[in-house]
PDB file of C-alpha atoms and ligand atoms in Angstrom:
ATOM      1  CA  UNK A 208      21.040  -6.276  -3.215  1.00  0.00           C
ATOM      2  CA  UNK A 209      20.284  -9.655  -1.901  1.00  0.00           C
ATOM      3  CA  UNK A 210      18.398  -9.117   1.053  1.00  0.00           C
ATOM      4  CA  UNK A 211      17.577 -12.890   2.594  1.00  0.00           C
ATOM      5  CA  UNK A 212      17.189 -13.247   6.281  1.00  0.00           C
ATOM      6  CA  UNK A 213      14.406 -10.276   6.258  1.00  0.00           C
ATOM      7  CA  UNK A 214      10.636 -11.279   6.225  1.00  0.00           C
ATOM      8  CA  UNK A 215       8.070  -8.537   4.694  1.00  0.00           C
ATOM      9  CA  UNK A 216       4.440  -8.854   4.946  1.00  0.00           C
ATOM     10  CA  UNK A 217       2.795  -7.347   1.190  1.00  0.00           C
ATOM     11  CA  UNK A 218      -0.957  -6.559   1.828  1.00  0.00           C
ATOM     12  CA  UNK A 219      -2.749  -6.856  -1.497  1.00  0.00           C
ATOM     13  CA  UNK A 220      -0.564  -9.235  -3.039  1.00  0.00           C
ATOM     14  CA  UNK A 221      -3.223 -10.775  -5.509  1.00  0.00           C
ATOM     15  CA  UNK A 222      -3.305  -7.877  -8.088  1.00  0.00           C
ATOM     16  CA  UNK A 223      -1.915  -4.694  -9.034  1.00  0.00           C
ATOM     17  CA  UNK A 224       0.700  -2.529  -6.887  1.00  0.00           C
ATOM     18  CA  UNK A 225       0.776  -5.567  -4.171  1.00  0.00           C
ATOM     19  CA  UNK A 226       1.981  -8.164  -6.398  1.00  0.00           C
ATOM     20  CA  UNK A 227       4.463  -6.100  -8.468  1.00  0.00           C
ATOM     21  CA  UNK A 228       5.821  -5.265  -5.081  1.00  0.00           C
ATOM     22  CA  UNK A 229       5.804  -8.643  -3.869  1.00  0.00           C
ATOM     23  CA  UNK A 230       7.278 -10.358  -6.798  1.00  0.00           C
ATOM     24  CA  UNK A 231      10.075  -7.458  -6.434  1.00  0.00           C
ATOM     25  CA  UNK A 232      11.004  -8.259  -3.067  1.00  0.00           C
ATOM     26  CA  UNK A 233      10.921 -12.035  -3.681  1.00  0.00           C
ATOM     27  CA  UNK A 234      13.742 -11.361  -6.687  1.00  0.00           C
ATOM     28  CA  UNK A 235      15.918  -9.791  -3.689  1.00  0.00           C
ATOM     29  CA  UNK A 236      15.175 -12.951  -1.712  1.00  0.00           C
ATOM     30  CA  UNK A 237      13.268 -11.637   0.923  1.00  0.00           C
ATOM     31  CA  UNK A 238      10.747 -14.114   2.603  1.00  0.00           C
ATOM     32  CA  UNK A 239       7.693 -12.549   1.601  1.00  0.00           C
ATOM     33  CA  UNK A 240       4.155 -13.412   2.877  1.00  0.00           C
ATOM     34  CA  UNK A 241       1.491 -12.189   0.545  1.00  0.00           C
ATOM     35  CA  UNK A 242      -1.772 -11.386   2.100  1.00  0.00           C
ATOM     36  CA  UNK A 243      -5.193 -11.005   0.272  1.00  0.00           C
ATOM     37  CA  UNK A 244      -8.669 -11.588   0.645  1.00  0.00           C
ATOM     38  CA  UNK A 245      -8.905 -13.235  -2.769  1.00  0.00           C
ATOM     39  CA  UNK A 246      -7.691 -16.193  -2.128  1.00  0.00           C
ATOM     40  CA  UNK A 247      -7.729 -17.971  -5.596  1.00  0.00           C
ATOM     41  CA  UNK A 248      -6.050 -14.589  -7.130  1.00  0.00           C
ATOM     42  CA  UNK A 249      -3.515 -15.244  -4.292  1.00  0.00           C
ATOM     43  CA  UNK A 250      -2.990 -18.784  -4.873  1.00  0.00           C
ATOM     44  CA  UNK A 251      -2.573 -18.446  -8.520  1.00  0.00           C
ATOM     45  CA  UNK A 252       0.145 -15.272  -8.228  1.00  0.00           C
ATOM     46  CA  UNK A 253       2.075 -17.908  -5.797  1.00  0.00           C
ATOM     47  CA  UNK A 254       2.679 -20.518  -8.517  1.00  0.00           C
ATOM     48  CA  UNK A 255       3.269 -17.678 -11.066  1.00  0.00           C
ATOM     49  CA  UNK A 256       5.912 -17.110  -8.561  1.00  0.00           C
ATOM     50  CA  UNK A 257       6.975 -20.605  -8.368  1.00  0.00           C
ATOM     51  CA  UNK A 258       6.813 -20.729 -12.172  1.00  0.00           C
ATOM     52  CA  UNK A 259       9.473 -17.641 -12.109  1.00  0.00           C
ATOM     53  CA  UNK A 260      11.744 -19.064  -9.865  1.00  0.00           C
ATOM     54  CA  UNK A 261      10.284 -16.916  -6.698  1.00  0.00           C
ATOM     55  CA  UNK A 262       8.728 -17.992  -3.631  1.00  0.00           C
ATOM     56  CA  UNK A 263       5.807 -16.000  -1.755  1.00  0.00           C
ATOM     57  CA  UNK A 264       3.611 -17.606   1.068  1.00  0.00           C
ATOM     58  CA  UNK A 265       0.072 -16.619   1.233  1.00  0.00           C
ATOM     59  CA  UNK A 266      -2.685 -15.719   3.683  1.00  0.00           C
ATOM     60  CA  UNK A 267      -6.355 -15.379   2.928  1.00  0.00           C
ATOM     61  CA  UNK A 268      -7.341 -12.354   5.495  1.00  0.00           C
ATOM     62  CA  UNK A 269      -9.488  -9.483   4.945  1.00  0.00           C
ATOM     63  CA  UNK A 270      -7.329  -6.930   6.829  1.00  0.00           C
ATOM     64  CA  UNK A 271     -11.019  -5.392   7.807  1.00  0.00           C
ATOM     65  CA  UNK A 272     -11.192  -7.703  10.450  1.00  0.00           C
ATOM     66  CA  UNK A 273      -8.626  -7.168  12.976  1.00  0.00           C
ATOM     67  CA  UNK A 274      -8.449 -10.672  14.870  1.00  0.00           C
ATOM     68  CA  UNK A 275      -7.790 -11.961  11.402  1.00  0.00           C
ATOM     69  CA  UNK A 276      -5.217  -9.386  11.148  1.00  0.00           C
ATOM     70  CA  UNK A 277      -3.443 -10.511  14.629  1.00  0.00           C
ATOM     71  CA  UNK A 278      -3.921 -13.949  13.701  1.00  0.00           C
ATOM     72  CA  UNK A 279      -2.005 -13.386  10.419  1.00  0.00           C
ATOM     73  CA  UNK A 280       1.428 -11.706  11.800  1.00  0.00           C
ATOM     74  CA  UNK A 281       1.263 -14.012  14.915  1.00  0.00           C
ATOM     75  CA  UNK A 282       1.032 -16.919  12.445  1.00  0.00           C
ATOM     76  CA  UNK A 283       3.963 -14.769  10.692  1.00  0.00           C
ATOM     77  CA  UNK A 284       6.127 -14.286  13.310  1.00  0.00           C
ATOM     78  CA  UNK A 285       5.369 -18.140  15.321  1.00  0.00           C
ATOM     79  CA  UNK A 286       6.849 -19.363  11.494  1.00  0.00           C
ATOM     80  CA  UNK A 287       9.854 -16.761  11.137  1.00  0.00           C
ATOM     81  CA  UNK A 288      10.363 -14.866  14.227  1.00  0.00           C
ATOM     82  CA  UNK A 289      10.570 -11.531  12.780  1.00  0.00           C
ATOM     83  CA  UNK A 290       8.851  -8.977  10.263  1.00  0.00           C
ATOM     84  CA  UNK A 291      11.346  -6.495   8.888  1.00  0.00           C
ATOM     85  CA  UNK A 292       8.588  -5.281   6.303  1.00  0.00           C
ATOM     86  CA  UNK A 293       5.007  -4.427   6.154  1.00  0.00           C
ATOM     87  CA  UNK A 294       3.866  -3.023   2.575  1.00  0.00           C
ATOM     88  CA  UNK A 295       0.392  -2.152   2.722  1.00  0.00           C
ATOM     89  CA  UNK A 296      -1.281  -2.131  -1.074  1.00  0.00           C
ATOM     90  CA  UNK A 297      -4.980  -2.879   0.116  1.00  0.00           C
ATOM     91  CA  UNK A 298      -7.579   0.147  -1.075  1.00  0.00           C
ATOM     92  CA  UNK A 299     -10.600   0.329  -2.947  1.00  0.00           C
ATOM     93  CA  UNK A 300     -11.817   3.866  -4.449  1.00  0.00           C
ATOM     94  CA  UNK A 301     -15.973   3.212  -3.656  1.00  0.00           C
ATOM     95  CA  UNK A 302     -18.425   4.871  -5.337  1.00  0.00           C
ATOM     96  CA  UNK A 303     -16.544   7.360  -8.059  1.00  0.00           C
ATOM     97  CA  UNK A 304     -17.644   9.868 -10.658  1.00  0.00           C
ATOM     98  CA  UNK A 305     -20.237  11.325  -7.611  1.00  0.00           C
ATOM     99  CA  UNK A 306     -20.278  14.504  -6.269  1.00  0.00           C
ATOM    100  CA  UNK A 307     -20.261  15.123  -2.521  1.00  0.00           C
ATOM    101  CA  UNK A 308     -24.011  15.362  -1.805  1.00  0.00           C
ATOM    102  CA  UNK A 309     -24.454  12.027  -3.782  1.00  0.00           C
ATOM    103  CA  UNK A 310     -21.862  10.000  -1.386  1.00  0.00           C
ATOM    104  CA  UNK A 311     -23.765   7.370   0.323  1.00  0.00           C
ATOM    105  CA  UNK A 312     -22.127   7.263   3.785  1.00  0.00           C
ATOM    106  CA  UNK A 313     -22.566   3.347   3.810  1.00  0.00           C
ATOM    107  CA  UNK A 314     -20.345   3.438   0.826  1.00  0.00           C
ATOM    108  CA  UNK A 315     -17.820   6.124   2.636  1.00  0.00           C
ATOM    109  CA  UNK A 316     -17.745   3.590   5.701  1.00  0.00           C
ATOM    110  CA  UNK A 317     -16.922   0.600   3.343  1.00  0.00           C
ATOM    111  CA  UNK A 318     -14.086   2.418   1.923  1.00  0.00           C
ATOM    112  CA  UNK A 319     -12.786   3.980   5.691  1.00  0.00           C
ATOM    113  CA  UNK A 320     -12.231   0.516   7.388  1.00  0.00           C
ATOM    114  CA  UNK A 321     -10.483  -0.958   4.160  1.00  0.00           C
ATOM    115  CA  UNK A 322      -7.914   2.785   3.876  1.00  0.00           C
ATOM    116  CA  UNK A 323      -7.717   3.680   6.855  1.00  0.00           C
ATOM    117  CA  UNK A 324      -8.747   1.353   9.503  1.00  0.00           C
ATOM    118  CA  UNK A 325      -7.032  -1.829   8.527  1.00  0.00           C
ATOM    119  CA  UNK A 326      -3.674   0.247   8.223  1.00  0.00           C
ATOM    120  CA  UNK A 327      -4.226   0.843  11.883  1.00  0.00           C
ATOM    121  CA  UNK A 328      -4.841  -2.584  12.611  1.00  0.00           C
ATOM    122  CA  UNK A 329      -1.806  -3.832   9.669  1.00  0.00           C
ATOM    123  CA  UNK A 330       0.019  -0.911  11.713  1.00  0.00           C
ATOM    124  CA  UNK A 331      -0.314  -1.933  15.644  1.00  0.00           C
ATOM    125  CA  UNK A 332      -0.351  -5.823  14.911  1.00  0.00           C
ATOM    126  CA  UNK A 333       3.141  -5.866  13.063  1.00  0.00           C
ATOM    127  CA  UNK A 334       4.572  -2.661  15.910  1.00  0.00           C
ATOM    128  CA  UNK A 335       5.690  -5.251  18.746  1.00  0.00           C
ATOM    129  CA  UNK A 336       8.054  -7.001  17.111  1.00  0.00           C
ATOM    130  CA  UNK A 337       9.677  -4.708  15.224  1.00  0.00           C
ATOM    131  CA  UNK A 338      10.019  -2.375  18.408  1.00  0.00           C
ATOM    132  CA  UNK A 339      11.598  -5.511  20.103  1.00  0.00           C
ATOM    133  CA  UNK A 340      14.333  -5.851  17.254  1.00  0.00           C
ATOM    134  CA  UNK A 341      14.512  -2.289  16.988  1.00  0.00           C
ATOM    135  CA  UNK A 342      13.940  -2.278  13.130  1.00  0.00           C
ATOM    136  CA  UNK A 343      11.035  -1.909  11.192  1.00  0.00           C
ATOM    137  CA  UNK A 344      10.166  -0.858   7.537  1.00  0.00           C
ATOM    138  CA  UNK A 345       6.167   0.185   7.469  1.00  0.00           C
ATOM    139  CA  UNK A 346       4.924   1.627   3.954  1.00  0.00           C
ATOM    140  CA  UNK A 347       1.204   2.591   2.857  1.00  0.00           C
ATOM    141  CA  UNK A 348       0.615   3.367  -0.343  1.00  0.00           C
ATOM    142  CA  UNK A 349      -1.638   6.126  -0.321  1.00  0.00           C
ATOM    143  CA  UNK A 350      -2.476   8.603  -2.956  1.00  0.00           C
ATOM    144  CA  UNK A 351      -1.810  11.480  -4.382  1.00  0.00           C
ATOM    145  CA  UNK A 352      -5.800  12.140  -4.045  1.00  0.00           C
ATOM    146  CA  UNK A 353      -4.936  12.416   0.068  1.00  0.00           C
ATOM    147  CA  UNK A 354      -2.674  15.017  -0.835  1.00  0.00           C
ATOM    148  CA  UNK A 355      -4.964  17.177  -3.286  1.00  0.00           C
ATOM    149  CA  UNK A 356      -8.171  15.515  -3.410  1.00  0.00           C
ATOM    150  CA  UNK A 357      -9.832  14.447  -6.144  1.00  0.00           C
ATOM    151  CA  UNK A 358     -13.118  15.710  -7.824  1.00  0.00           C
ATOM    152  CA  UNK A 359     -15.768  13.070  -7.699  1.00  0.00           C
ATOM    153  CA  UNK A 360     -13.695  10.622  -5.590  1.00  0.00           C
ATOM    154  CA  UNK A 361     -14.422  12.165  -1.697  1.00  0.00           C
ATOM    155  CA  UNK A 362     -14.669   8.845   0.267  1.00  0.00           C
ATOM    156  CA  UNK A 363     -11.093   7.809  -1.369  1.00  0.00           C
ATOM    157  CA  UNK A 364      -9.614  11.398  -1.338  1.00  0.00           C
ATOM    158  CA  UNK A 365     -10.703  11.700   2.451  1.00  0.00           C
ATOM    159  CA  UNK A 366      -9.601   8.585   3.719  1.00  0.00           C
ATOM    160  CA  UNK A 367      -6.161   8.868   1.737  1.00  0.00           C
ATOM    161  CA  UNK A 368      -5.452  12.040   3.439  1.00  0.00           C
ATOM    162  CA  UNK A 369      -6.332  10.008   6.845  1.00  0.00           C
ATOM    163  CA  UNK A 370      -3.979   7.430   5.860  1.00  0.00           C
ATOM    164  CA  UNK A 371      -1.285  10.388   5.447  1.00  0.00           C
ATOM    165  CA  UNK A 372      -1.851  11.559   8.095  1.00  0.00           C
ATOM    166  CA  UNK A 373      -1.806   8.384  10.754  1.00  0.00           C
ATOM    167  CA  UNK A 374       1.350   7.844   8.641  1.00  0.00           C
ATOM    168  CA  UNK A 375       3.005  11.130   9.439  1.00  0.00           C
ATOM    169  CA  UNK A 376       2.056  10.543  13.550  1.00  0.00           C
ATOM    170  CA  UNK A 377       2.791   7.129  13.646  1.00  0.00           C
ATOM    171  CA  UNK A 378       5.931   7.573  12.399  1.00  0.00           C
ATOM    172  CA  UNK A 379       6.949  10.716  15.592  1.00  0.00           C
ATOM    173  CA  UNK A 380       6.173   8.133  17.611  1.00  0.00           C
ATOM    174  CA  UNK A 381       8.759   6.472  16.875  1.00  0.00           C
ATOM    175  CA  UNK A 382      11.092   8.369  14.942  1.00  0.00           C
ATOM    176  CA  UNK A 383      14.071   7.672  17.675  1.00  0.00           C
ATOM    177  CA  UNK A 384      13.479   3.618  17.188  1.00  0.00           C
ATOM    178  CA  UNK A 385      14.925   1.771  13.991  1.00  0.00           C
ATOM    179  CA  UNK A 386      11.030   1.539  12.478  1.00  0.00           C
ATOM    180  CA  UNK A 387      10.447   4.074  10.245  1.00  0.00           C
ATOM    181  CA  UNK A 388       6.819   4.547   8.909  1.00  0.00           C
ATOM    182  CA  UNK A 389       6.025   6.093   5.473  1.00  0.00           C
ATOM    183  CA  UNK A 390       3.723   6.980   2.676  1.00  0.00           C
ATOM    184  CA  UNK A 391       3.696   6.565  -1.199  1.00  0.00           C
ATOM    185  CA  UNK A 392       1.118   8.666  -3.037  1.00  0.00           C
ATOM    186  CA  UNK A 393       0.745   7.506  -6.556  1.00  0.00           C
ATOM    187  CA  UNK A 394      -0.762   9.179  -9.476  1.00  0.00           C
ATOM    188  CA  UNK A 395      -2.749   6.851 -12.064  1.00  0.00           C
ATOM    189  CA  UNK A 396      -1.099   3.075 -12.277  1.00  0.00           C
ATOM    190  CA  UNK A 397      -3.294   1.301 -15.111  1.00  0.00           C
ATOM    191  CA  UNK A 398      -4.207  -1.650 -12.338  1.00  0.00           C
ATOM    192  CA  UNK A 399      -7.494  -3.503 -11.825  1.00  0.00           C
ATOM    193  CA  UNK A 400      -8.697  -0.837  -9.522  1.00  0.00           C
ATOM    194  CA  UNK A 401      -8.348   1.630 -11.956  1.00  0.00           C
ATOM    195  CA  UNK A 402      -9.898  -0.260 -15.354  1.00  0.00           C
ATOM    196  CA  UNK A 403     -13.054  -0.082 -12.401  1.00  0.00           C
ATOM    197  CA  UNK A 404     -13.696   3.493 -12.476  1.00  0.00           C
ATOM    198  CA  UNK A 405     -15.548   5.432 -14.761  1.00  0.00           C
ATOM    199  CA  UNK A 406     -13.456   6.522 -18.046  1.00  0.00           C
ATOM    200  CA  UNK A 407     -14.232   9.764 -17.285  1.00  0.00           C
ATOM    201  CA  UNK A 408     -13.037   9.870 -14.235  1.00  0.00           C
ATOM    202  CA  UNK A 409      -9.561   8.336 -15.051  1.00  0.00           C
ATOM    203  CA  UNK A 410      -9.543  11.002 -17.596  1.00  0.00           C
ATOM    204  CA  UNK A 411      -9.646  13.979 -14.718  1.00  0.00           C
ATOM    205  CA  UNK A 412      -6.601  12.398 -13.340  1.00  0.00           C
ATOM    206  CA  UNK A 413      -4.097  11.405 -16.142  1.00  0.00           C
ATOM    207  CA  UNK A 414      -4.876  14.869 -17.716  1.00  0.00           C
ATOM    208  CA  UNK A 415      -3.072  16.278 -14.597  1.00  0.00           C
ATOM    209  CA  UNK A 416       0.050  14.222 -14.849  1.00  0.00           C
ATOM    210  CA  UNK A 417       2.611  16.674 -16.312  1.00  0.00           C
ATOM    211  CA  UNK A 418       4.165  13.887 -17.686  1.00  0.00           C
ATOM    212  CA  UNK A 419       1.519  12.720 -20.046  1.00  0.00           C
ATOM    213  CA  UNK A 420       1.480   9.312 -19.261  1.00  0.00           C
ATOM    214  CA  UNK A 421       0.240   6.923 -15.673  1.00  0.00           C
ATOM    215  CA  UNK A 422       3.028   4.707 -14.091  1.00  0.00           C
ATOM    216  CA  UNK A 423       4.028   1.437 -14.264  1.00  0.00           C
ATOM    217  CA  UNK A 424       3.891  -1.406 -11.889  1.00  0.00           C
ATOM    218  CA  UNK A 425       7.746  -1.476 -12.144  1.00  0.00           C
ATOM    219  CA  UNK A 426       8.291   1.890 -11.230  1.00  0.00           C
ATOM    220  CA  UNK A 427       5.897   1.363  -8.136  1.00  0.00           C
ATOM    221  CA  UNK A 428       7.944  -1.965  -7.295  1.00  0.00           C
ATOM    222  CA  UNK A 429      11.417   0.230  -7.719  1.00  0.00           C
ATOM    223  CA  UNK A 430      10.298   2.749  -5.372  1.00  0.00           C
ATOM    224  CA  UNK A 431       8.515   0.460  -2.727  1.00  0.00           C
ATOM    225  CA  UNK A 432      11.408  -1.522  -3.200  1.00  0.00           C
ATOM    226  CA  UNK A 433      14.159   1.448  -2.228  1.00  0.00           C
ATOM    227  CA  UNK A 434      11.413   2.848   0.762  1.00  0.00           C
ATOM    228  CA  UNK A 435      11.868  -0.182   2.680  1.00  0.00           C
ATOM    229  CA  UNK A 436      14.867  -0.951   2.217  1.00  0.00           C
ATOM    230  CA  UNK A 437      17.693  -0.621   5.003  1.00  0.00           C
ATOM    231  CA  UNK A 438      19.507   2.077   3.339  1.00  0.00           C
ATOM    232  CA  UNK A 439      16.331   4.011   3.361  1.00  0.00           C
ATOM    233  CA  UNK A 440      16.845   4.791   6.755  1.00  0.00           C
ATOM    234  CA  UNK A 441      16.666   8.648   7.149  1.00  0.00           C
ATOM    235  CA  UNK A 442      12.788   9.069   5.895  1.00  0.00           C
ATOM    236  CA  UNK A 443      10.180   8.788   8.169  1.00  0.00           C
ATOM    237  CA  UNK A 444       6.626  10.334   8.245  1.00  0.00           C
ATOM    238  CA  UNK A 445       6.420  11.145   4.583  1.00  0.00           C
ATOM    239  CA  UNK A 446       4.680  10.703   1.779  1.00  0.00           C
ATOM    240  CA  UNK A 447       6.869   9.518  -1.323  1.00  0.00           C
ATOM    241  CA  UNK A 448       5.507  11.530  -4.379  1.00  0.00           C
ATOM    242  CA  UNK A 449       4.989   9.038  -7.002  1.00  0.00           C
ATOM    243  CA  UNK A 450       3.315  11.587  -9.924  1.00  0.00           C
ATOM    244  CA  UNK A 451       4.996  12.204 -12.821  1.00  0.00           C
ATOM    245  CA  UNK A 452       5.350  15.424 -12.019  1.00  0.00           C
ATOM    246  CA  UNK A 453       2.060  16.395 -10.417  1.00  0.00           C
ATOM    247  CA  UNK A 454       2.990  17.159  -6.794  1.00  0.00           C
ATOM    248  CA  UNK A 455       5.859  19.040  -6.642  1.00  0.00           C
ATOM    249  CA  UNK A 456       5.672  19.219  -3.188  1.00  0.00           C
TER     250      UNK A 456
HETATM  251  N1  NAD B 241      -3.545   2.160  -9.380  1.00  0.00           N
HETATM  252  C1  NAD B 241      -3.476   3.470  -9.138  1.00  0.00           C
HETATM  253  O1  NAD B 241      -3.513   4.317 -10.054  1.00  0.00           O
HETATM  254  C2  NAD B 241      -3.320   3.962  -7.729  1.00  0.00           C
HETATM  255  C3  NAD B 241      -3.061   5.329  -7.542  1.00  0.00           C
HETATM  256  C4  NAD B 241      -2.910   5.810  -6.251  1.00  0.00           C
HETATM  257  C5  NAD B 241      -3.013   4.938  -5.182  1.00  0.00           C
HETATM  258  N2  NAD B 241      -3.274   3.621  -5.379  1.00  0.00           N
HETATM  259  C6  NAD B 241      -3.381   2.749  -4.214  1.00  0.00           C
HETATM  260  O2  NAD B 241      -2.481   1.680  -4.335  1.00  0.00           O
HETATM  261  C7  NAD B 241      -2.999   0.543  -3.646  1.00  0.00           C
HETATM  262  C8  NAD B 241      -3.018  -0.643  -4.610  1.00  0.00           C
HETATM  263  O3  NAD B 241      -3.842  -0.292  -5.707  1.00  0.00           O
HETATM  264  P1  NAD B 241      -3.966  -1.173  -7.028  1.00  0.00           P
HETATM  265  O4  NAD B 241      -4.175  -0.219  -8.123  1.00  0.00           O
HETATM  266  O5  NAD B 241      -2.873  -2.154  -7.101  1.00  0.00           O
HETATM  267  O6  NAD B 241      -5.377  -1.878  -6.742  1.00  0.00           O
HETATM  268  P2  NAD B 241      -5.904  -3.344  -7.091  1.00  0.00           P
HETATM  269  O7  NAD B 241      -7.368  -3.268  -6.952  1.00  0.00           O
HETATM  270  O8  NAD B 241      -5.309  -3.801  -8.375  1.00  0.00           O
HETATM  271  O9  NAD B 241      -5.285  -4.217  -5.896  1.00  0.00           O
HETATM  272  C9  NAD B 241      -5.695  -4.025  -4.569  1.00  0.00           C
HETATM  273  C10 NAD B 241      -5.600  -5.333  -3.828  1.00  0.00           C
HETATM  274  O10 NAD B 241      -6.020  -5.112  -2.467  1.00  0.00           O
HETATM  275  C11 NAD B 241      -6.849  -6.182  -2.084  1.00  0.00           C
HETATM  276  N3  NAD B 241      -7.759  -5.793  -1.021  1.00  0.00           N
HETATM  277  C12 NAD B 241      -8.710  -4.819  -1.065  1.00  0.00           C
HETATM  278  N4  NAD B 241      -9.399  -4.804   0.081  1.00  0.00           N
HETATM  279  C13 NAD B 241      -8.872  -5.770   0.862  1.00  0.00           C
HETATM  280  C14 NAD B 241      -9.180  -6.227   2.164  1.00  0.00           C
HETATM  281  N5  NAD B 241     -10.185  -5.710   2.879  1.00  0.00           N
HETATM  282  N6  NAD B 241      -8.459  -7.240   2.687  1.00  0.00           N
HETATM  283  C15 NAD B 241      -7.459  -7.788   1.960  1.00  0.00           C
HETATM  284  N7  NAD B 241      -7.125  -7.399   0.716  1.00  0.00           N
HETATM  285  C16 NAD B 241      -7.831  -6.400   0.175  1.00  0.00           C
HETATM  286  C17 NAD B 241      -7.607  -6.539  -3.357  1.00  0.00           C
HETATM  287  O11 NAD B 241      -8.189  -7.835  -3.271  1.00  0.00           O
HETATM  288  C18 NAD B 241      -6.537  -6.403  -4.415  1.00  0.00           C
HETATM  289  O12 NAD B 241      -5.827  -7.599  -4.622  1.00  0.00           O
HETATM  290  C19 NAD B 241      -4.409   0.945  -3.169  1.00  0.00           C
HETATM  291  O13 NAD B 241      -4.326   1.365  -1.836  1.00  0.00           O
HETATM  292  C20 NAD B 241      -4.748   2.117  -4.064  1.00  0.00           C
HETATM  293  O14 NAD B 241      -5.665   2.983  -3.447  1.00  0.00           O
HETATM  294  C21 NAD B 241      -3.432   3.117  -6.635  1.00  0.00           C
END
């Protein structure tokens, strides 16, 4: 479907989930602004774009910092007017491998404001606008760790299940306006983020994926791609299972 006119904001555009997402949105012709706080990583998946016949426009923000954040989607909606989509792909997993009495809090509070905080901040900043057109596609991508949590991996887990959980009460909120606001919980996605953690570790998880292999990056793009989407438009408040077979709930 060829879905120009609409504007979507992708949050982690430089690498992994984020950019497969972007790059799928920018085949359907959306106007998509990529956001990152690597801005040479961003730069560089922009003229890949180019390269591949796609356009994205980028914005160096760490979504930490909310004035950043409110300068971004201002700038965003001063150059387009509107935001139809917000795909949020920023997370980091801190400190993994560790068990709970070995969690340095610093490291829990690093990995808080980057899960959970900044979709709060991502979440309010891009609200007004949409609540003023009366549409509104809002997607996290959280992680099947929210749902179950993961041994060794308790800041992640923990602030996973926060970002479920703001997801499921943002979205009553405002269930009877066009926005609808949901989850994705992937399993293991061989990405950056994951080629970080200890083998070991990525071992605990893939061994639980009934399927007996991780996703792909085009399988998250398909599905990020139908969640915010306007014929996804009965959905709101949950978290897309994204496991190969995993949660079956
Ligand atoms: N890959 C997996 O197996 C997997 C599984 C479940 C959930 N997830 C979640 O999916 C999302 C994307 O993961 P990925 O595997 O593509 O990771 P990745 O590390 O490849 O990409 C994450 C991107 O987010 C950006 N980012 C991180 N903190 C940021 C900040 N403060 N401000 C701006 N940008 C920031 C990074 O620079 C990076 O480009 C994450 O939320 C992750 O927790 C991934």
């Amino acid at each position: 479907m060829n879905r120009s006119g609409e504007v979507a904001i992708v949050v982690g555009a430089a690498r992994g989930i984020g950019r497969a997402a972007a790059e799928r949105l920018a085949g359907r012709q959306v106007s998509v602004v990529g956001i990152d706080r690597l801005a040479d990583e961003l730069a560089a998946v922009a003229d890949a774009f180019v390269a591949a016949g796609r356009h994205m426009e980028t914005k160096t923000v760490d979504v930490t910092d909310g004035a950043a954040v409110a300068a971004a989607i201002a700038a965003v909606l001063a150059a387009h007017g509107r935001i139809d989509v917000l795909v949020n792909c920023a997370g980091v997993t801190g400190t993994t491998g560790i068990k709970t009495h070995e969690v340095d809090p610093d490291d829990f509070d690093r990995v808080y404001r980057i899960n959970l905080k900044a979709a709060l901040l991502l979440t309010q900043a891009v609200l007004p606008s949409m609540l003023a057109r009366n549409y509104g596609r809002i997607l996290h991508v959280a992680s099947i760790a929210g749902k179950e949590g993961n041994a060794g991996m308790l800041a992640y887990s923990a602030t996973k299940a926060g970002l479920i959980g703001l997801v499921k009460s943002a979205a009553k909120d405002y269930a009877e306006t066009g926005i609808t606001i949901n989850a994705l919980a992937p399993a293991v996605i061989r990405t950056d983020l994951v080629a970080a953690m200890p083998e070991q570790q990525v071992r605990y998880m893939t061994d639980r994926i009934p399927m007996k292999r991780t996703g792909t990056l085009a399988e998250a793009a398909a599905m990020i791609d139908w969640i915010v989407s306007p014929e996804c438009s009965f959905t709101t408040g949950f978290a897309f299972d994204m496991s190969g077979g995993r949660a079956t709930y």
